[in-house]
mmCIF file of C-alpha atoms in Angstrom:
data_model
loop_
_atom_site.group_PDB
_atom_site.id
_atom_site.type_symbol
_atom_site.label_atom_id
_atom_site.label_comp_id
_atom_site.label_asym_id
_atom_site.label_seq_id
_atom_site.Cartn_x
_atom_site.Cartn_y
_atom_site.Cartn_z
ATOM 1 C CA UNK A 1 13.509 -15.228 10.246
ATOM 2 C CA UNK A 2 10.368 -17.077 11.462
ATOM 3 C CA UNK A 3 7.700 -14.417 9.377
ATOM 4 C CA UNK A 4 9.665 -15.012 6.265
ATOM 5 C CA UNK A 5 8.427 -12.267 3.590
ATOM 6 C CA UNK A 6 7.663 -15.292 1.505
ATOM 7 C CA UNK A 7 5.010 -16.219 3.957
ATOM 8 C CA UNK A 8 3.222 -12.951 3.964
ATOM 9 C CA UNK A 9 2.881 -12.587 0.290
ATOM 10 C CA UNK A 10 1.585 -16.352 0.021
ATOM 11 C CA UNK A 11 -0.872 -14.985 2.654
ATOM 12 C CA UNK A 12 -1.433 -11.474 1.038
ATOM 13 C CA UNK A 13 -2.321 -13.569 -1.925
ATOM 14 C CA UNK A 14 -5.102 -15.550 -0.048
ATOM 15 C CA UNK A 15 -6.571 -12.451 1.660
ATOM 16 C CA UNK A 16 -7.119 -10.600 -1.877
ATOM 17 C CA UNK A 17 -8.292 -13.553 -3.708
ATOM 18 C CA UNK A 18 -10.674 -14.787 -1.482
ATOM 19 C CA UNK A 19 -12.051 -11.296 -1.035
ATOM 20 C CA UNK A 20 -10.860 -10.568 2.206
ATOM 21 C CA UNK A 21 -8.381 -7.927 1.491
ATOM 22 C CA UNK A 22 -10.416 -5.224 2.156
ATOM 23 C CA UNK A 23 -12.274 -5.760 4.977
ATOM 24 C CA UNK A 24 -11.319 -4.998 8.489
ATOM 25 C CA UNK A 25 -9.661 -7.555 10.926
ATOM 26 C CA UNK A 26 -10.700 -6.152 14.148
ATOM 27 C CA UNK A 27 -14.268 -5.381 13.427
ATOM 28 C CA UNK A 28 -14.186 -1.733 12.953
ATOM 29 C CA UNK A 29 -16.801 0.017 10.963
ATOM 30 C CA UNK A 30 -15.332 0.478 7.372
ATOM 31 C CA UNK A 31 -14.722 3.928 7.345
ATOM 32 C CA UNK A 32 -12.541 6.055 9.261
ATOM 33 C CA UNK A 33 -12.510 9.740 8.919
ATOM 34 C CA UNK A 34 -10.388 12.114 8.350
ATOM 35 C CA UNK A 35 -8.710 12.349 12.316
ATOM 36 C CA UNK A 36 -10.593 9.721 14.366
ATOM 37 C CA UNK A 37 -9.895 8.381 17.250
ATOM 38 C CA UNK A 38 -6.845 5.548 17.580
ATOM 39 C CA UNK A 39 -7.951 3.034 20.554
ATOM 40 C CA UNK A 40 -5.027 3.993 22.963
ATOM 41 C CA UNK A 41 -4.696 -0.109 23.455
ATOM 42 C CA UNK A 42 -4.002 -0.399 19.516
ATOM 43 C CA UNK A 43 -1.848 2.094 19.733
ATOM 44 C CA UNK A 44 0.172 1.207 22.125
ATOM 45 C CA UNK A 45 0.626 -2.234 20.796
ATOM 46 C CA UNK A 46 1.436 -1.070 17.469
ATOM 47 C CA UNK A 47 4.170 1.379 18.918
ATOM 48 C CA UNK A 48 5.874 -1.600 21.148
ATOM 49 C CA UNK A 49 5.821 -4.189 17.817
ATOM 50 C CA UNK A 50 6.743 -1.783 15.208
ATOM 51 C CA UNK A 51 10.072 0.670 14.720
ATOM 52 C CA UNK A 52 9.890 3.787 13.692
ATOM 53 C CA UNK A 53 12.371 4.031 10.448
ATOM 54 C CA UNK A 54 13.511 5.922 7.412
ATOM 55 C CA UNK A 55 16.099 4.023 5.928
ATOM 56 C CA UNK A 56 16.539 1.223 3.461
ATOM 57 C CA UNK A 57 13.672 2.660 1.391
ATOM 58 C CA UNK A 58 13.546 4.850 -1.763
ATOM 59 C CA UNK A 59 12.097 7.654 0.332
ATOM 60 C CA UNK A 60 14.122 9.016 3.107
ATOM 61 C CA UNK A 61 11.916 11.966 3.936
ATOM 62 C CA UNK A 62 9.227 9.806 4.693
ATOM 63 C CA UNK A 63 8.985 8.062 8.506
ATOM 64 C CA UNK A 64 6.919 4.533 8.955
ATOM 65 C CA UNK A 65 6.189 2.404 11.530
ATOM 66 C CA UNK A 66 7.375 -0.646 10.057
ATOM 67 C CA UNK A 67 8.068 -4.730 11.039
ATOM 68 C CA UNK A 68 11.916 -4.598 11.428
ATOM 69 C CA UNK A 69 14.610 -7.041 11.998
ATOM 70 C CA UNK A 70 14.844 -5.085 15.788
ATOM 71 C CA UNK A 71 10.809 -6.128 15.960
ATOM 72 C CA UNK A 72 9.811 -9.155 17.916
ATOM 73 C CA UNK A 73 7.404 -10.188 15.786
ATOM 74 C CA UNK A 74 10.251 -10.307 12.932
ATOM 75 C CA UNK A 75 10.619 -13.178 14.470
ATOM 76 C CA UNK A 76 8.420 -15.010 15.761
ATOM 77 C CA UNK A 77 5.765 -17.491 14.546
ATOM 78 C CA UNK A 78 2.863 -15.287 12.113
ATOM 79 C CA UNK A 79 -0.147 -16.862 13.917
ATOM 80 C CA UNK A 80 1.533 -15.127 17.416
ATOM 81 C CA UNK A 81 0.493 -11.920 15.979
ATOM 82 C CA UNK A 82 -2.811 -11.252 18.220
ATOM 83 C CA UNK A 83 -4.711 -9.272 15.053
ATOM 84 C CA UNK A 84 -5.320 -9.409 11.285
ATOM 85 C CA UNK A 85 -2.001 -10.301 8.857
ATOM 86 C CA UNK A 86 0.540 -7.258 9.192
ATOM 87 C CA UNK A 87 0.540 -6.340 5.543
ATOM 88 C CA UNK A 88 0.793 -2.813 6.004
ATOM 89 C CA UNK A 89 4.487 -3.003 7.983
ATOM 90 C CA UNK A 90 6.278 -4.316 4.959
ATOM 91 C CA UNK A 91 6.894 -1.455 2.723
ATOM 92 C CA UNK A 92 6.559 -2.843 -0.688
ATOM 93 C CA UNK A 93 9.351 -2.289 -3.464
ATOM 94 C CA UNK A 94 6.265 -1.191 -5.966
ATOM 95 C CA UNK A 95 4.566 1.058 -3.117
ATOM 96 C CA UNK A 96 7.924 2.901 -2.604
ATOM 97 C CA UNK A 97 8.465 3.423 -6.859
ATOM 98 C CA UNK A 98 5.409 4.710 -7.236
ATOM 99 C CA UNK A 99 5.775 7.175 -4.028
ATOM 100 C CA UNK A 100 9.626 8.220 -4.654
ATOM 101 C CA UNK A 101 8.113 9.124 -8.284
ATOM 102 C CA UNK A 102 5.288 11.216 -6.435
ATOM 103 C CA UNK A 103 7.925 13.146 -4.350
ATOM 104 C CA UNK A 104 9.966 13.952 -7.204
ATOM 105 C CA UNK A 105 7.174 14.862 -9.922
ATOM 106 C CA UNK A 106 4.677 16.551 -7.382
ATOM 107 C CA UNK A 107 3.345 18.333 -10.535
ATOM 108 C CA UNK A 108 1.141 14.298 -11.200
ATOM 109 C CA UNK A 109 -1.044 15.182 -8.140
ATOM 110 C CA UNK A 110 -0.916 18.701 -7.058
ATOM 111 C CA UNK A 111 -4.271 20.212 -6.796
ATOM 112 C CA UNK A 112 -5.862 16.323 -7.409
ATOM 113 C CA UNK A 113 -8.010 14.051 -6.263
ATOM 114 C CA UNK A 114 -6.283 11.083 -5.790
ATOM 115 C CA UNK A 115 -7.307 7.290 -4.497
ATOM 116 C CA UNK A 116 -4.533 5.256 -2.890
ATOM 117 C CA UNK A 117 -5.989 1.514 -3.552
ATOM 118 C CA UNK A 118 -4.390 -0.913 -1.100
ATOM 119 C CA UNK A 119 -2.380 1.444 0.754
ATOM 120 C CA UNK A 120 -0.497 -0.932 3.043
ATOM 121 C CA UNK A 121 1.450 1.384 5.247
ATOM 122 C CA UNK A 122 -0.131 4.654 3.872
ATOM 123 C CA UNK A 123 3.630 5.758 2.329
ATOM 124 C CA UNK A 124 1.922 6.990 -0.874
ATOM 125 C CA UNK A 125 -0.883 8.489 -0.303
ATOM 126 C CA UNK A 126 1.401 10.572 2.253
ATOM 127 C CA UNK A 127 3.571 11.208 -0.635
ATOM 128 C CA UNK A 128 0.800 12.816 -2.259
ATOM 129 C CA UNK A 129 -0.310 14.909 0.577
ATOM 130 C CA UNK A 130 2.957 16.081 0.837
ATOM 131 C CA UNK A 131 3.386 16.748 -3.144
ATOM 132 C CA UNK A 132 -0.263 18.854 -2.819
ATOM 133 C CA UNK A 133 -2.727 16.458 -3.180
ATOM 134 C CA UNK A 134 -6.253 18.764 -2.702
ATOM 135 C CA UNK A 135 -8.456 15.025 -1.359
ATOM 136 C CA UNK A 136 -6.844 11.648 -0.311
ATOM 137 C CA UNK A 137 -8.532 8.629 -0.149
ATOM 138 C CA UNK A 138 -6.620 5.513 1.400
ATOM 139 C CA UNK A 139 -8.086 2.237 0.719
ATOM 140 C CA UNK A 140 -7.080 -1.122 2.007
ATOM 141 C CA UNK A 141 -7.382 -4.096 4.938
ATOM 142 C CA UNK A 142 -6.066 -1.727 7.662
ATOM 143 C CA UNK A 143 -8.665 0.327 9.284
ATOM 144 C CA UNK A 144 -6.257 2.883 9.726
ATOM 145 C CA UNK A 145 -4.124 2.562 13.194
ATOM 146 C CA UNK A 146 -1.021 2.131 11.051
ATOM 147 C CA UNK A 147 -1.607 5.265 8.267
ATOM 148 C CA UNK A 148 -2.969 7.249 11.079
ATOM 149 C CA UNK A 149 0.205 6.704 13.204
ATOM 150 C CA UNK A 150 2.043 7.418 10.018
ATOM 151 C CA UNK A 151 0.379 10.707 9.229
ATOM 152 C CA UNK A 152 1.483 11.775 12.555
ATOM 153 C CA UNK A 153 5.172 10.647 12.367
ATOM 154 C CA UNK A 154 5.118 12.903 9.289
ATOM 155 C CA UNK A 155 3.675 15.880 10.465
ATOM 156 C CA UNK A 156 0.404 15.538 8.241
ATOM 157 C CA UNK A 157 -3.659 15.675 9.252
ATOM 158 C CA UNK A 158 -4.639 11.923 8.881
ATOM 159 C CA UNK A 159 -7.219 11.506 5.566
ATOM 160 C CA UNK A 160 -9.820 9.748 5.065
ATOM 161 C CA UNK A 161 -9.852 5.907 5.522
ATOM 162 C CA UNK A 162 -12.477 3.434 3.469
ATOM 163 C CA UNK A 163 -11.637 -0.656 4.427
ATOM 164 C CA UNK A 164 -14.247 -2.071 2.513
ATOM 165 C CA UNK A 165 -13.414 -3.700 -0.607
ATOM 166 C CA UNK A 166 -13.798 -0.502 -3.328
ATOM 167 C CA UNK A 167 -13.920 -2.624 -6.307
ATOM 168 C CA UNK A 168 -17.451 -3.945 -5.567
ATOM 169 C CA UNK A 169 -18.914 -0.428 -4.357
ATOM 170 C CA UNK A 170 -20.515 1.887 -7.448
ATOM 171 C CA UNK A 171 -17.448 4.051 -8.964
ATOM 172 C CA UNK A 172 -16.507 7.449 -7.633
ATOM 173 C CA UNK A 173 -14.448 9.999 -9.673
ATOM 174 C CA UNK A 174 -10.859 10.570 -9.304
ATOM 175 C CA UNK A 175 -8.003 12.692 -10.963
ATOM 176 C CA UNK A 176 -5.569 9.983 -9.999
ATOM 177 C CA UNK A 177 -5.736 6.138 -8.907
ATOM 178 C CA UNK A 178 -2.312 4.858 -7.477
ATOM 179 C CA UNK A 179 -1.577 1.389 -6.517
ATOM 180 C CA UNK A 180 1.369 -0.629 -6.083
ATOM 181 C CA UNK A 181 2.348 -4.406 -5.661
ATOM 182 C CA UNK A 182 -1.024 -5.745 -6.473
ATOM 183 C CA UNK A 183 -0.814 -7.276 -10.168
ATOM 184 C CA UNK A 184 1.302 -10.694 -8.903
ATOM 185 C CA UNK A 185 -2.303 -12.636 -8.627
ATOM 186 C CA UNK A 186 -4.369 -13.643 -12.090
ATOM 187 C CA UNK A 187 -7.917 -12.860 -9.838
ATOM 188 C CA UNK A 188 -6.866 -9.901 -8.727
ATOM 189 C CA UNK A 189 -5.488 -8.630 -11.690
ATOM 190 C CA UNK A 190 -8.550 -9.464 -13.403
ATOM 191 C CA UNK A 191 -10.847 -7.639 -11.002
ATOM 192 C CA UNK A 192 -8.245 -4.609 -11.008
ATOM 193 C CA UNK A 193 -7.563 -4.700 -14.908
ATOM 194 C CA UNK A 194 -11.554 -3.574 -15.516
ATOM 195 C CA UNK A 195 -12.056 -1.759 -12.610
ATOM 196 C CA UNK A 196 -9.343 0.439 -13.956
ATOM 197 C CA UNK A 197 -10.229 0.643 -17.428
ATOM 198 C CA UNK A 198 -13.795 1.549 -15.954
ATOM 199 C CA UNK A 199 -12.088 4.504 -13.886
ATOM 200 C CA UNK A 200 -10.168 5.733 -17.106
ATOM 201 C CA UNK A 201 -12.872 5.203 -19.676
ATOM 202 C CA UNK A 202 -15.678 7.152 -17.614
ATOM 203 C CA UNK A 203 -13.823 9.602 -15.821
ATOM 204 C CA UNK A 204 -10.597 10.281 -17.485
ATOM 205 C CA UNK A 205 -8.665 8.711 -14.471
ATOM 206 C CA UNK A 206 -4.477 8.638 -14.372
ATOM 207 C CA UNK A 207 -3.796 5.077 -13.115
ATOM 208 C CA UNK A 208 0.039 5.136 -12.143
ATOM 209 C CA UNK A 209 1.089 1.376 -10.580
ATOM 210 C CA UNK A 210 3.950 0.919 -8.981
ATOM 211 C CA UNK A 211 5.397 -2.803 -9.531
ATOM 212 C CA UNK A 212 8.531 -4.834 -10.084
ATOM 213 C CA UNK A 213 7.556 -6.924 -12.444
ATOM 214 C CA UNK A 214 7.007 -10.104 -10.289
ATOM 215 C CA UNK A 215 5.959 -13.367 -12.110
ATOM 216 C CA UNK A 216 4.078 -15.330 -11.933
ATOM 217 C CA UNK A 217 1.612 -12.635 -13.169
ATOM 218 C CA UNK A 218 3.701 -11.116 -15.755
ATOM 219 C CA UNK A 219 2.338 -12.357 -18.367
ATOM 220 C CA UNK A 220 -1.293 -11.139 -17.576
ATOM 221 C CA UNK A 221 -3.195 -9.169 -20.622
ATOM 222 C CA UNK A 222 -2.935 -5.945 -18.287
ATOM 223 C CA UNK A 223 0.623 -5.704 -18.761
ATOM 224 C CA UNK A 224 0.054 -4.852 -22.562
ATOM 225 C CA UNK A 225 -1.388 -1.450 -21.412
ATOM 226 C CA UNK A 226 1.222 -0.250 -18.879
ATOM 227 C CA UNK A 227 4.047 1.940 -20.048
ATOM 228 C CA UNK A 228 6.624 2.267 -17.626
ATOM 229 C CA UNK A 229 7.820 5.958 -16.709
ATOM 230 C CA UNK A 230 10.211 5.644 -13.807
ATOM 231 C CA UNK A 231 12.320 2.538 -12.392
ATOM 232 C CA UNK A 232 14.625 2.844 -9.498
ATOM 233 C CA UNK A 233 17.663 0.571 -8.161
ATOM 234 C CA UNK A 234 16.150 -0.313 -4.546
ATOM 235 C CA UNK A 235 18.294 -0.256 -1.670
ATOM 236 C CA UNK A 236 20.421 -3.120 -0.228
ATOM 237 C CA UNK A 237 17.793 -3.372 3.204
ATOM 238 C CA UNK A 238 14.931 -3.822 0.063
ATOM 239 C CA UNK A 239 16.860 -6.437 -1.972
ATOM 240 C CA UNK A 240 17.603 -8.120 1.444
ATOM 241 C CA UNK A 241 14.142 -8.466 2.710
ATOM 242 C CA UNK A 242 12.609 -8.875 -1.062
ATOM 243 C CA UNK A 243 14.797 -12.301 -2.332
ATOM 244 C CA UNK A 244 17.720 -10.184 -3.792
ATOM 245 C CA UNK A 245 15.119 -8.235 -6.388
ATOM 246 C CA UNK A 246 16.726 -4.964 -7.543
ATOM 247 C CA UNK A 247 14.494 -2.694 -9.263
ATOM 248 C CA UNK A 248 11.132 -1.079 -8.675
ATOM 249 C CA UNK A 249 8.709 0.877 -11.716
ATOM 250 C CA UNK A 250 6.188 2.834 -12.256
ATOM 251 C CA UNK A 251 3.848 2.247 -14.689
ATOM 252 C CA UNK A 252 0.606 4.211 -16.334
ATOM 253 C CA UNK A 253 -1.904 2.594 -17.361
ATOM 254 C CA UNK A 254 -3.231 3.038 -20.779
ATOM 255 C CA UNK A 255 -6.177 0.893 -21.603
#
């Protein structure tokens, strides 16, 4: 495998760090509301370099347009791919946790507000539309091609869309704040770790975070506050494409 998964996180890493993570890669304004538009040319390259799957994840019911071992780009060299870093086709061991735990306990955001901080491929903050979410907010580097496509695959109106970076714009109030795979960086977690405690200590925020427990960031001071509430075994295609890691959790955070 050219792309090795190892490569992308070393490059997720950079993009969050250096402040990046949020913006948008093809120069699209930073919001995208709830149904826009999808540039037919972006969407028709994202449909011939992605697969459409439901397998090898902790959520059958829900369909993604993912990178695959069937895609070309798979294979090929990462600075082939003609737009921003593909973050959003890997779904994440900590982003499918936290939305397998959604599915099954729809009680956590029925009726709720609920902000879905990086959202990569969109998978949770679909799993809380589907569970009865009343407002969705997805947050993250994509402008929203990929979550868009995915609301459609799964039968749902596309929500709202914000790609700037959230942490440095003034707080808004939410029931719920979900995030997953985003504590394995000590600047990020640093920036996230008050943010959150911000979001709980003003509004009374649930902060559920999906995450394996991947070093080297397992020993930051945030980790003292999370009490885990669900981990699941993750399927073989997972541990294949994650370096053999097993299990996923979910975690809320308790500052």
């Amino acid at each position: 495998m050219a792309w090795s998964l190892g490569w992308k996180r070393w490059g997720f890493l950079q993009a969050v760090t250096s402040g990046s993570f949020f913006s948008s890669p093809w120069g699209h304004c930073p919001w995208r509301a709830r149904g826009s538009f999808l540039d037919p040319e972006m969407r028709a390259f994202l449909e011939e370099n992605t697969k459409v799957t439901s397998s090898g994840s902790l959520t059958p019911e829900i369909h993604l347009r993912l990178l695959t071992p069937k895609c070309k780009f798979w294979w090929e060299r990462a600075d082939l791919w003609p737009y921003g870093d593909p973050y959003w086709a890997i779904y994440w061991p900590g982003g499918q946790a936290l939305s397998r735990y959604l599915l099954d306990n729809p009680d956590v955001v029925w009726g709720k507000s609920v902000l879905d901080l990086g959202s990569g491929c969109g998978a949770t903050a679909i799993a809380a539309q589907m569970s009865g979410a009343s407002r969705i907010l997805a947050n993250d580097i994509d402008p929203g091609m990929a979550i868009t496509l995915n609301c459609e695959l799964n039968h749902l109106s596309p929500f709202p869309i914000l790609t700037k970076n959230i942490l440095n714009l003034e707080q808004d109030q939410w029931d719920l704040v979900v995030l997953g795979d985003m504590l394995y960086d000590e600047a990020l977690a640093d920036s996230l770790h008050g943010w959150l405690k911000k979001c709980v200590h003003t509004f009374g925020t649930q902060v559920l975070i999906g995450d394996p427990g991947r070093s080297p960031c397992s020993g930051h001071s945030i980790w003292h506050e999370l009490h885990k509430v669900a981990e699941y075994s993750l399927p073989e295609a997972t541990r294949q494409q994650n370096n053999g890691l097993t299990t996923s959790a979910v975690w809320n955070f308790q500052p």
